[in-house]
């Protein structure tokens, strides 16, 4: 027979649960110190500079299939559907569907500049709670602040591709049904992909790469004149895709580059990646190509001080690559938004024009 009152039992449960949680965080802190030592032994600016392709292969293997088999899967015939959708003053817009893997159709908006001549090609990636239409502001103003239009019209103009990620904000459209009618969950889909040697990051990055291959093969995207930029999740994919794919000549990550211990969402983490690749180490694979990162000083999702700390860790990797001036970073007067000035756009445009 229990001799404790229900209130005492409840208080003990709360106390013991908190103690257990505190202990887990203490264990986690200790493990991070061990993994920091492991990472510092595994990867240094000098080691990356001497053998960047080996580290790129390790990073790709960490993300998983189908990136690990890109030489085979990324060069198979791909069906593409193109539907004219917009005719606006600065571009013609097309809805495009790419069968990037058998049965897997990836969607994007493509904006073909009305400027003449050979133009740079820019991948403009939307963020969480977004889609290509939101990034292109086809229905309302938002925190992208004209990202796609500005990328397409800066300088002499550019052709811009806006791929879709697996994200569904309720206010725009209903989420798709997932297997077993369990309801849509990006993190659950990611977990199931990881069970079979893949990840949502690997699949989405693979899709972006296949789209880029299509535009290279049809002559729209020219070697040496390809850039990528994105906001929030789009900034994450910009960093990852540029790290994996050297055909991207310059990259601009906005409001996402940060301390991954502090901001570690499920789909930004892989098994024991802290022993090998946090954000600075991923960016080391972009070097010596130009890389620009920024963060709003009033961002309510990511603290700009964590951003600045990771940028400080990044500098030595570009210095070791002999490309100190290829890495630029800043905070700007703003919230979680694509900066309203063109400093970042100008940085990558001037590298690929």
mmCIF file of C-alpha atoms in Angstrom:
data_model
loop_
_atom_site.group_PDB
_atom_site.id
_atom_site.type_symbol
_atom_site.label_atom_id
_atom_site.label_comp_id
_atom_site.label_asym_id
_atom_site.label_seq_id
_atom_site.Cartn_x
_atom_site.Cartn_y
_atom_site.Cartn_z
ATOM 1 C CA UNK A 1 0.000 0.000 0.000
ATOM 2 C CA UNK A 2 1.337 3.455 -0.951
ATOM 3 C CA UNK A 3 1.835 5.688 2.040
ATOM 4 C CA UNK A 4 2.605 8.889 0.078
ATOM 5 C CA UNK A 5 -0.138 11.294 -0.818
ATOM 6 C CA UNK A 6 -0.831 11.987 -4.466
ATOM 7 C CA UNK A 7 0.624 15.492 -4.066
ATOM 8 C CA UNK A 8 3.882 14.135 -2.612
ATOM 9 C CA UNK A 9 4.149 11.579 -5.420
ATOM 10 C CA UNK A 10 3.651 14.320 -7.964
ATOM 11 C CA UNK A 11 6.276 16.544 -6.352
ATOM 12 C CA UNK A 12 8.777 13.656 -6.242
ATOM 13 C CA UNK A 13 8.140 12.847 -9.880
ATOM 14 C CA UNK A 14 8.755 16.446 -10.910
ATOM 15 C CA UNK A 15 11.926 16.616 -8.801
ATOM 16 C CA UNK A 16 13.331 13.328 -10.114
ATOM 17 C CA UNK A 17 12.441 14.099 -13.712
ATOM 18 C CA UNK A 18 14.209 17.464 -13.450
ATOM 19 C CA UNK A 19 17.269 15.854 -11.868
ATOM 20 C CA UNK A 20 17.418 13.292 -14.671
ATOM 21 C CA UNK A 21 17.053 16.015 -17.306
ATOM 22 C CA UNK A 22 19.778 18.105 -15.638
ATOM 23 C CA UNK A 23 22.020 15.059 -15.633
ATOM 24 C CA UNK A 24 21.475 14.425 -19.333
ATOM 25 C CA UNK A 25 22.478 18.003 -20.112
ATOM 26 C CA UNK A 26 25.595 17.546 -17.965
ATOM 27 C CA UNK A 27 26.462 14.344 -19.865
ATOM 28 C CA UNK A 28 25.793 16.170 -23.123
ATOM 29 C CA UNK A 29 28.113 19.014 -22.136
ATOM 30 C CA UNK A 30 30.873 16.522 -21.301
ATOM 31 C CA UNK A 31 30.364 14.612 -24.556
ATOM 32 C CA UNK A 32 30.519 17.820 -26.585
ATOM 33 C CA UNK A 33 33.927 18.568 -25.123
ATOM 34 C CA UNK A 34 35.118 15.120 -26.206
ATOM 35 C CA UNK A 35 33.643 15.580 -29.667
ATOM 36 C CA UNK A 36 35.182 19.031 -30.016
ATOM 37 C CA UNK A 37 38.576 17.407 -29.402
ATOM 38 C CA UNK A 38 37.756 14.692 -31.947
ATOM 39 C CA UNK A 39 36.716 17.280 -34.533
ATOM 40 C CA UNK A 40 39.834 19.361 -33.975
ATOM 41 C CA UNK A 41 41.944 16.257 -34.534
ATOM 42 C CA UNK A 42 39.962 15.202 -37.614
ATOM 43 C CA UNK A 43 39.693 18.489 -39.496
ATOM 44 C CA UNK A 44 41.858 21.619 -39.429
ATOM 45 C CA UNK A 45 42.246 24.474 -41.908
ATOM 46 C CA UNK A 46 45.584 23.059 -43.031
ATOM 47 C CA UNK A 47 44.236 19.524 -43.490
ATOM 48 C CA UNK A 48 41.263 20.723 -45.542
ATOM 49 C CA UNK A 49 43.458 22.925 -47.714
ATOM 50 C CA UNK A 50 45.681 19.918 -48.469
ATOM 51 C CA UNK A 51 42.905 17.404 -49.170
ATOM 52 C CA UNK A 52 39.575 19.161 -49.670
ATOM 53 C CA UNK A 53 38.067 16.505 -51.937
ATOM 54 C CA UNK A 54 38.537 13.760 -49.354
ATOM 55 C CA UNK A 55 36.698 15.869 -46.770
ATOM 56 C CA UNK A 56 33.975 16.647 -49.318
ATOM 57 C CA UNK A 57 33.518 12.912 -49.834
ATOM 58 C CA UNK A 58 33.290 12.361 -46.061
ATOM 59 C CA UNK A 59 30.653 15.084 -45.767
ATOM 60 C CA UNK A 60 28.669 13.613 -48.656
ATOM 61 C CA UNK A 61 28.819 10.165 -47.059
ATOM 62 C CA UNK A 62 27.548 11.650 -43.812
ATOM 63 C CA UNK A 63 24.499 13.120 -45.577
ATOM 64 C CA UNK A 64 23.779 9.783 -47.261
ATOM 65 C CA UNK A 65 22.194 8.320 -50.366
ATOM 66 C CA UNK A 66 21.423 9.394 -53.117
ATOM 67 C CA UNK A 67 24.247 11.967 -52.896
ATOM 68 C CA UNK A 68 26.677 9.114 -52.319
ATOM 69 C CA UNK A 69 25.769 7.708 -55.745
ATOM 70 C CA UNK A 70 25.485 10.991 -57.614
ATOM 71 C CA UNK A 71 27.931 10.054 -60.381
ATOM 72 C CA UNK A 72 25.545 7.263 -61.368
ATOM 73 C CA UNK A 73 22.070 8.508 -60.391
ATOM 74 C CA UNK A 74 22.734 12.163 -61.199
ATOM 75 C CA UNK A 75 23.529 11.448 -64.838
ATOM 76 C CA UNK A 76 20.593 9.236 -65.788
ATOM 77 C CA UNK A 77 17.943 10.536 -68.226
ATOM 78 C CA UNK A 78 15.436 12.797 -66.490
ATOM 79 C CA UNK A 79 11.946 13.716 -67.612
ATOM 80 C CA UNK A 80 11.130 17.417 -67.206
ATOM 81 C CA UNK A 81 7.756 19.147 -67.477
ATOM 82 C CA UNK A 82 7.587 22.875 -68.166
ATOM 83 C CA UNK A 83 4.452 25.024 -67.850
ATOM 84 C CA UNK A 84 4.422 28.781 -68.601
ATOM 85 C CA UNK A 85 2.986 30.610 -65.615
ATOM 86 C CA UNK A 86 4.036 34.287 -65.421
ATOM 87 C CA UNK A 87 4.875 37.108 -67.779
ATOM 88 C CA UNK A 88 6.069 39.984 -65.625
ATOM 89 C CA UNK A 89 8.114 43.053 -66.419
ATOM 90 C CA UNK A 90 11.470 41.550 -65.422
ATOM 91 C CA UNK A 91 11.081 37.878 -66.382
ATOM 92 C CA UNK A 92 9.034 35.073 -67.836
ATOM 93 C CA UNK A 93 8.119 32.546 -65.158
ATOM 94 C CA UNK A 94 7.712 28.807 -65.587
ATOM 95 C CA UNK A 95 6.526 26.023 -63.301
ATOM 96 C CA UNK A 96 8.877 23.075 -63.703
ATOM 97 C CA UNK A 97 8.751 19.453 -62.554
ATOM 98 C CA UNK A 98 11.818 17.210 -62.597
ATOM 99 C CA UNK A 99 11.767 13.427 -62.133
ATOM 100 C CA UNK A 100 14.998 13.466 -60.115
ATOM 101 C CA UNK A 101 14.639 9.795 -59.117
ATOM 102 C CA UNK A 102 12.199 7.192 -60.465
ATOM 103 C CA UNK A 103 8.804 8.273 -59.158
ATOM 104 C CA UNK A 104 10.174 11.330 -57.323
ATOM 105 C CA UNK A 105 9.072 14.579 -58.950
ATOM 106 C CA UNK A 106 10.670 17.765 -57.647
ATOM 107 C CA UNK A 107 9.049 21.131 -58.312
ATOM 108 C CA UNK A 108 10.553 24.570 -58.952
ATOM 109 C CA UNK A 109 9.747 27.976 -60.354
ATOM 110 C CA UNK A 110 12.108 29.258 -63.022
ATOM 111 C CA UNK A 111 12.397 32.948 -63.922
ATOM 112 C CA UNK A 112 13.956 33.613 -67.310
ATOM 113 C CA UNK A 113 15.307 37.152 -67.477
ATOM 114 C CA UNK A 114 14.118 39.448 -70.223
ATOM 115 C CA UNK A 115 17.612 40.913 -70.450
ATOM 116 C CA UNK A 116 19.598 39.835 -73.481
ATOM 117 C CA UNK A 117 22.951 38.101 -73.668
ATOM 118 C CA UNK A 118 24.557 35.355 -71.609
ATOM 119 C CA UNK A 119 23.513 35.892 -68.009
ATOM 120 C CA UNK A 120 24.568 34.386 -64.673
ATOM 121 C CA UNK A 121 22.433 31.615 -63.207
ATOM 122 C CA UNK A 122 21.291 31.860 -59.576
ATOM 123 C CA UNK A 123 19.509 29.290 -57.421
ATOM 124 C CA UNK A 124 17.313 31.188 -54.927
ATOM 125 C CA UNK A 125 16.180 28.897 -52.111
ATOM 126 C CA UNK A 126 13.121 29.515 -49.942
ATOM 127 C CA UNK A 127 13.105 28.803 -46.213
ATOM 128 C CA UNK A 128 10.925 27.079 -43.653
ATOM 129 C CA UNK A 129 7.195 27.858 -43.808
ATOM 130 C CA UNK A 130 7.868 28.825 -47.406
ATOM 131 C CA UNK A 131 7.724 27.722 -51.014
ATOM 132 C CA UNK A 132 8.949 29.058 -54.371
ATOM 133 C CA UNK A 133 5.893 31.289 -54.740
ATOM 134 C CA UNK A 134 6.510 32.881 -51.349
ATOM 135 C CA UNK A 135 10.184 33.511 -52.148
ATOM 136 C CA UNK A 136 9.114 35.123 -55.402
ATOM 137 C CA UNK A 137 6.384 37.084 -53.593
ATOM 138 C CA UNK A 138 3.777 36.055 -56.136
ATOM 139 C CA UNK A 139 0.904 36.492 -53.652
ATOM 140 C CA UNK A 140 2.032 38.668 -50.728
ATOM 141 C CA UNK A 141 4.933 40.637 -49.345
ATOM 142 C CA UNK A 142 6.923 38.767 -46.735
ATOM 143 C CA UNK A 143 10.344 38.449 -45.112
ATOM 144 C CA UNK A 144 12.037 37.580 -48.421
ATOM 145 C CA UNK A 145 11.948 41.286 -49.285
ATOM 146 C CA UNK A 146 11.945 40.683 -53.023
ATOM 147 C CA UNK A 147 14.801 38.150 -52.888
ATOM 148 C CA UNK A 148 14.049 36.497 -56.224
ATOM 149 C CA UNK A 149 13.253 39.684 -58.123
ATOM 150 C CA UNK A 150 16.342 41.410 -56.772
ATOM 151 C CA UNK A 151 18.579 38.448 -57.629
ATOM 152 C CA UNK A 152 17.131 38.411 -61.146
ATOM 153 C CA UNK A 153 17.471 42.144 -61.775
ATOM 154 C CA UNK A 154 20.709 43.091 -60.019
ATOM 155 C CA UNK A 155 23.466 44.348 -62.320
ATOM 156 C CA UNK A 156 22.935 43.063 -65.820
ATOM 157 C CA UNK A 157 20.356 40.532 -64.671
ATOM 158 C CA UNK A 158 20.314 36.777 -64.044
ATOM 159 C CA UNK A 159 18.178 33.727 -64.682
ATOM 160 C CA UNK A 160 16.834 32.420 -61.371
ATOM 161 C CA UNK A 161 15.649 28.978 -60.286
ATOM 162 C CA UNK A 162 13.567 28.522 -57.105
ATOM 163 C CA UNK A 163 13.409 24.842 -56.024
ATOM 164 C CA UNK A 164 10.774 23.588 -53.585
ATOM 165 C CA UNK A 165 11.684 21.977 -50.259
ATOM 166 C CA UNK A 166 9.499 19.568 -48.270
ATOM 167 C CA UNK A 167 7.821 22.218 -46.118
ATOM 168 C CA UNK A 168 4.173 23.100 -45.717
ATOM 169 C CA UNK A 169 2.949 26.134 -43.759
ATOM 170 C CA UNK A 170 -0.696 25.675 -42.848
ATOM 171 C CA UNK A 171 -1.671 29.205 -43.816
ATOM 172 C CA UNK A 172 -0.788 28.616 -47.480
ATOM 173 C CA UNK A 173 -2.034 25.141 -48.286
ATOM 174 C CA UNK A 174 -2.945 21.836 -46.615
ATOM 175 C CA UNK A 175 -0.110 19.470 -45.773
ATOM 176 C CA UNK A 176 0.100 16.227 -47.743
ATOM 177 C CA UNK A 177 -0.893 12.927 -46.221
ATOM 178 C CA UNK A 178 2.061 10.773 -45.243
ATOM 179 C CA UNK A 179 2.324 6.994 -45.217
ATOM 180 C CA UNK A 180 -0.165 5.156 -43.013
ATOM 181 C CA UNK A 181 -2.186 8.391 -42.882
ATOM 182 C CA UNK A 182 -0.065 9.471 -39.908
ATOM 183 C CA UNK A 183 -0.011 13.105 -40.959
ATOM 184 C CA UNK A 184 2.786 15.135 -42.451
ATOM 185 C CA UNK A 185 5.960 15.434 -40.365
ATOM 186 C CA UNK A 186 9.234 16.538 -41.928
ATOM 187 C CA UNK A 187 11.228 15.231 -38.957
ATOM 188 C CA UNK A 188 9.522 11.828 -39.103
ATOM 189 C CA UNK A 189 10.170 11.542 -42.842
ATOM 190 C CA UNK A 190 13.800 12.482 -42.193
ATOM 191 C CA UNK A 191 14.092 9.802 -39.501
ATOM 192 C CA UNK A 192 12.705 7.148 -41.825
ATOM 193 C CA UNK A 193 15.075 8.186 -44.588
ATOM 194 C CA UNK A 194 17.967 7.910 -42.132
ATOM 195 C CA UNK A 195 16.877 4.355 -41.365
ATOM 196 C CA UNK A 196 17.671 3.446 -44.976
ATOM 197 C CA UNK A 197 20.972 5.285 -45.330
ATOM 198 C CA UNK A 198 19.567 8.584 -46.570
ATOM 199 C CA UNK A 199 18.274 11.848 -45.102
ATOM 200 C CA UNK A 200 15.887 14.583 -46.150
ATOM 201 C CA UNK A 201 18.924 16.826 -46.670
ATOM 202 C CA UNK A 202 20.520 14.275 -48.992
ATOM 203 C CA UNK A 203 17.341 13.887 -51.051
ATOM 204 C CA UNK A 204 16.632 17.619 -51.347
ATOM 205 C CA UNK A 205 20.249 18.505 -52.103
ATOM 206 C CA UNK A 206 20.296 15.748 -54.725
ATOM 207 C CA UNK A 207 17.165 17.241 -56.310
ATOM 208 C CA UNK A 208 18.729 20.716 -56.449
ATOM 209 C CA UNK A 209 21.854 19.279 -58.055
ATOM 210 C CA UNK A 210 19.827 17.427 -60.685
ATOM 211 C CA UNK A 211 17.955 20.606 -61.556
ATOM 212 C CA UNK A 212 21.255 22.425 -61.938
ATOM 213 C CA UNK A 213 22.542 19.661 -64.213
ATOM 214 C CA UNK A 214 19.504 20.145 -66.446
ATOM 215 C CA UNK A 215 20.212 23.859 -66.880
ATOM 216 C CA UNK A 216 23.911 23.244 -67.479
ATOM 217 C CA UNK A 217 23.150 20.662 -70.143
ATOM 218 C CA UNK A 218 20.685 22.937 -71.965
ATOM 219 C CA UNK A 219 23.201 25.791 -71.923
ATOM 220 C CA UNK A 220 21.329 28.154 -69.576
ATOM 221 C CA UNK A 221 23.774 27.775 -66.669
ATOM 222 C CA UNK A 222 27.391 28.313 -67.681
ATOM 223 C CA UNK A 223 30.427 26.994 -65.883
ATOM 224 C CA UNK A 224 31.936 29.737 -63.742
ATOM 225 C CA UNK A 225 28.736 31.780 -63.676
ATOM 226 C CA UNK A 226 26.540 29.924 -61.158
ATOM 227 C CA UNK A 227 25.524 31.220 -57.738
ATOM 228 C CA UNK A 228 23.177 30.232 -54.935
ATOM 229 C CA UNK A 229 21.500 32.171 -52.146
ATOM 230 C CA UNK A 230 18.755 31.547 -49.646
ATOM 231 C CA UNK A 231 17.002 32.653 -46.479
ATOM 232 C CA UNK A 232 16.799 30.573 -43.288
ATOM 233 C CA UNK A 233 16.371 26.925 -44.363
ATOM 234 C CA UNK A 234 17.314 28.247 -47.783
ATOM 235 C CA UNK A 235 20.551 29.519 -46.263
ATOM 236 C CA UNK A 236 21.193 26.056 -44.825
ATOM 237 C CA UNK A 237 20.697 24.439 -48.231
ATOM 238 C CA UNK A 238 22.860 27.074 -49.859
ATOM 239 C CA UNK A 239 25.762 26.213 -47.556
ATOM 240 C CA UNK A 240 25.283 22.451 -47.882
ATOM 241 C CA UNK A 241 24.756 22.409 -51.658
ATOM 242 C CA UNK A 242 27.728 24.672 -52.334
ATOM 243 C CA UNK A 243 29.860 22.480 -50.056
ATOM 244 C CA UNK A 244 28.875 19.346 -51.986
ATOM 245 C CA UNK A 245 28.711 20.746 -55.534
ATOM 246 C CA UNK A 246 31.706 22.707 -56.790
ATOM 247 C CA UNK A 247 29.780 23.843 -59.870
ATOM 248 C CA UNK A 248 28.280 26.520 -57.607
ATOM 249 C CA UNK A 249 30.802 29.329 -57.877
ATOM 250 C CA UNK A 250 29.543 31.638 -55.121
ATOM 251 C CA UNK A 251 27.100 31.289 -52.212
ATOM 252 C CA UNK A 252 25.121 33.580 -49.889
ATOM 253 C CA UNK A 253 23.528 32.174 -46.724
ATOM 254 C CA UNK A 254 21.137 34.504 -44.903
ATOM 255 C CA UNK A 255 19.861 34.087 -41.323
ATOM 256 C CA UNK A 256 20.863 30.482 -40.695
ATOM 257 C CA UNK A 257 24.623 30.093 -40.428
ATOM 258 C CA UNK A 258 25.263 29.621 -36.712
ATOM 259 C CA UNK A 259 26.363 27.566 -33.724
ATOM 260 C CA UNK A 260 24.856 24.145 -34.430
ATOM 261 C CA UNK A 261 25.130 23.082 -30.781
ATOM 262 C CA UNK A 262 22.762 25.875 -29.895
ATOM 263 C CA UNK A 263 20.532 25.526 -32.952
ATOM 264 C CA UNK A 264 20.409 21.864 -33.851
ATOM 265 C CA UNK A 265 17.186 20.818 -35.528
ATOM 266 C CA UNK A 266 16.709 17.145 -36.391
ATOM 267 C CA UNK A 267 17.306 17.578 -40.114
ATOM 268 C CA UNK A 268 20.449 19.654 -39.494
ATOM 269 C CA UNK A 269 22.081 16.839 -37.516
ATOM 270 C CA UNK A 270 23.545 13.451 -38.449
ATOM 271 C CA UNK A 271 25.083 10.699 -36.344
ATOM 272 C CA UNK A 272 28.158 12.028 -34.471
ATOM 273 C CA UNK A 273 28.563 14.909 -36.961
ATOM 274 C CA UNK A 274 29.996 17.050 -34.141
ATOM 275 C CA UNK A 275 33.172 15.000 -34.410
ATOM 276 C CA UNK A 276 33.573 16.086 -38.042
ATOM 277 C CA UNK A 277 31.367 18.855 -39.422
ATOM 278 C CA UNK A 278 29.671 21.807 -37.779
ATOM 279 C CA UNK A 279 28.867 24.900 -39.846
ATOM 280 C CA UNK A 280 32.433 26.229 -40.107
ATOM 281 C CA UNK A 281 33.693 22.850 -41.288
ATOM 282 C CA UNK A 282 30.926 22.605 -43.887
ATOM 283 C CA UNK A 283 31.849 26.082 -45.127
ATOM 284 C CA UNK A 284 35.483 24.972 -45.381
ATOM 285 C CA UNK A 285 34.370 22.863 -48.337
ATOM 286 C CA UNK A 286 33.115 26.002 -50.111
ATOM 287 C CA UNK A 287 36.550 27.641 -49.869
ATOM 288 C CA UNK A 288 38.241 29.047 -51.867
ATOM 289 C CA UNK A 289 35.006 29.976 -53.677
ATOM 290 C CA UNK A 290 33.272 33.170 -52.461
ATOM 291 C CA UNK A 291 30.923 32.727 -49.504
ATOM 292 C CA UNK A 292 28.823 35.476 -47.897
ATOM 293 C CA UNK A 293 26.826 35.054 -44.683
ATOM 294 C CA UNK A 294 24.698 37.482 -42.724
ATOM 295 C CA UNK A 295 22.296 37.671 -39.811
ATOM 296 C CA UNK A 296 19.711 40.178 -38.646
ATOM 297 C CA UNK A 297 20.696 41.832 -35.376
ATOM 298 C CA UNK A 298 17.087 41.464 -34.163
ATOM 299 C CA UNK A 299 16.468 37.945 -35.475
ATOM 300 C CA UNK A 300 14.094 36.245 -33.031
ATOM 301 C CA UNK A 301 15.037 32.735 -34.222
ATOM 302 C CA UNK A 302 18.835 32.857 -34.260
ATOM 303 C CA UNK A 303 20.979 35.018 -31.979
ATOM 304 C CA UNK A 304 23.413 37.091 -34.021
ATOM 305 C CA UNK A 305 26.134 36.484 -31.402
ATOM 306 C CA UNK A 306 26.073 32.749 -32.165
ATOM 307 C CA UNK A 307 26.383 33.653 -35.855
ATOM 308 C CA UNK A 308 29.398 35.862 -35.211
ATOM 309 C CA UNK A 309 31.099 33.139 -33.199
ATOM 310 C CA UNK A 310 30.753 30.605 -35.999
ATOM 311 C CA UNK A 311 32.016 33.126 -38.532
ATOM 312 C CA UNK A 312 35.129 33.640 -36.420
ATOM 313 C CA UNK A 313 35.694 29.880 -36.545
ATOM 314 C CA UNK A 314 35.269 29.970 -40.324
ATOM 315 C CA UNK A 315 37.908 32.590 -41.121
ATOM 316 C CA UNK A 316 40.971 30.303 -40.684
ATOM 317 C CA UNK A 317 39.601 27.829 -43.237
ATOM 318 C CA UNK A 318 39.473 30.497 -45.927
ATOM 319 C CA UNK A 319 42.856 31.879 -44.901
ATOM 320 C CA UNK A 320 44.408 28.414 -45.222
ATOM 321 C CA UNK A 321 42.856 28.147 -48.693
ATOM 322 C CA UNK A 322 44.581 31.390 -49.682
ATOM 323 C CA UNK A 323 41.198 33.039 -50.047
ATOM 324 C CA UNK A 324 40.816 35.308 -47.028
ATOM 325 C CA UNK A 325 38.776 37.860 -48.983
ATOM 326 C CA UNK A 326 36.423 35.173 -50.321
ATOM 327 C CA UNK A 327 34.605 34.919 -47.000
ATOM 328 C CA UNK A 328 32.524 37.918 -45.968
ATOM 329 C CA UNK A 329 30.054 38.177 -43.115
ATOM 330 C CA UNK A 330 28.051 40.845 -41.334
ATOM 331 C CA UNK A 331 25.046 41.588 -39.183
ATOM 332 C CA UNK A 332 22.418 43.920 -40.554
ATOM 333 C CA UNK A 333 19.626 46.040 -39.123
ATOM 334 C CA UNK A 334 16.742 43.603 -39.352
ATOM 335 C CA UNK A 335 14.854 40.586 -38.057
ATOM 336 C CA UNK A 336 14.602 37.057 -39.508
ATOM 337 C CA UNK A 337 14.491 38.314 -43.071
ATOM 338 C CA UNK A 338 16.459 38.596 -46.279
ATOM 339 C CA UNK A 339 18.401 41.853 -45.959
ATOM 340 C CA UNK A 340 16.816 44.805 -47.714
ATOM 341 C CA UNK A 341 20.126 46.074 -49.094
ATOM 342 C CA UNK A 342 22.035 44.361 -51.915
ATOM 343 C CA UNK A 343 25.441 43.792 -50.306
ATOM 344 C CA UNK A 344 25.129 39.994 -50.312
ATOM 345 C CA UNK A 345 23.584 39.827 -53.775
ATOM 346 C CA UNK A 346 26.320 42.110 -55.121
ATOM 347 C CA UNK A 347 28.993 39.926 -53.530
ATOM 348 C CA UNK A 348 27.945 36.751 -55.339
ATOM 349 C CA UNK A 349 26.836 38.529 -58.543
ATOM 350 C CA UNK A 350 30.246 40.106 -58.992
ATOM 351 C CA UNK A 351 31.818 36.657 -58.584
ATOM 352 C CA UNK A 352 29.703 35.025 -61.285
ATOM 353 C CA UNK A 353 28.846 37.761 -63.785
#
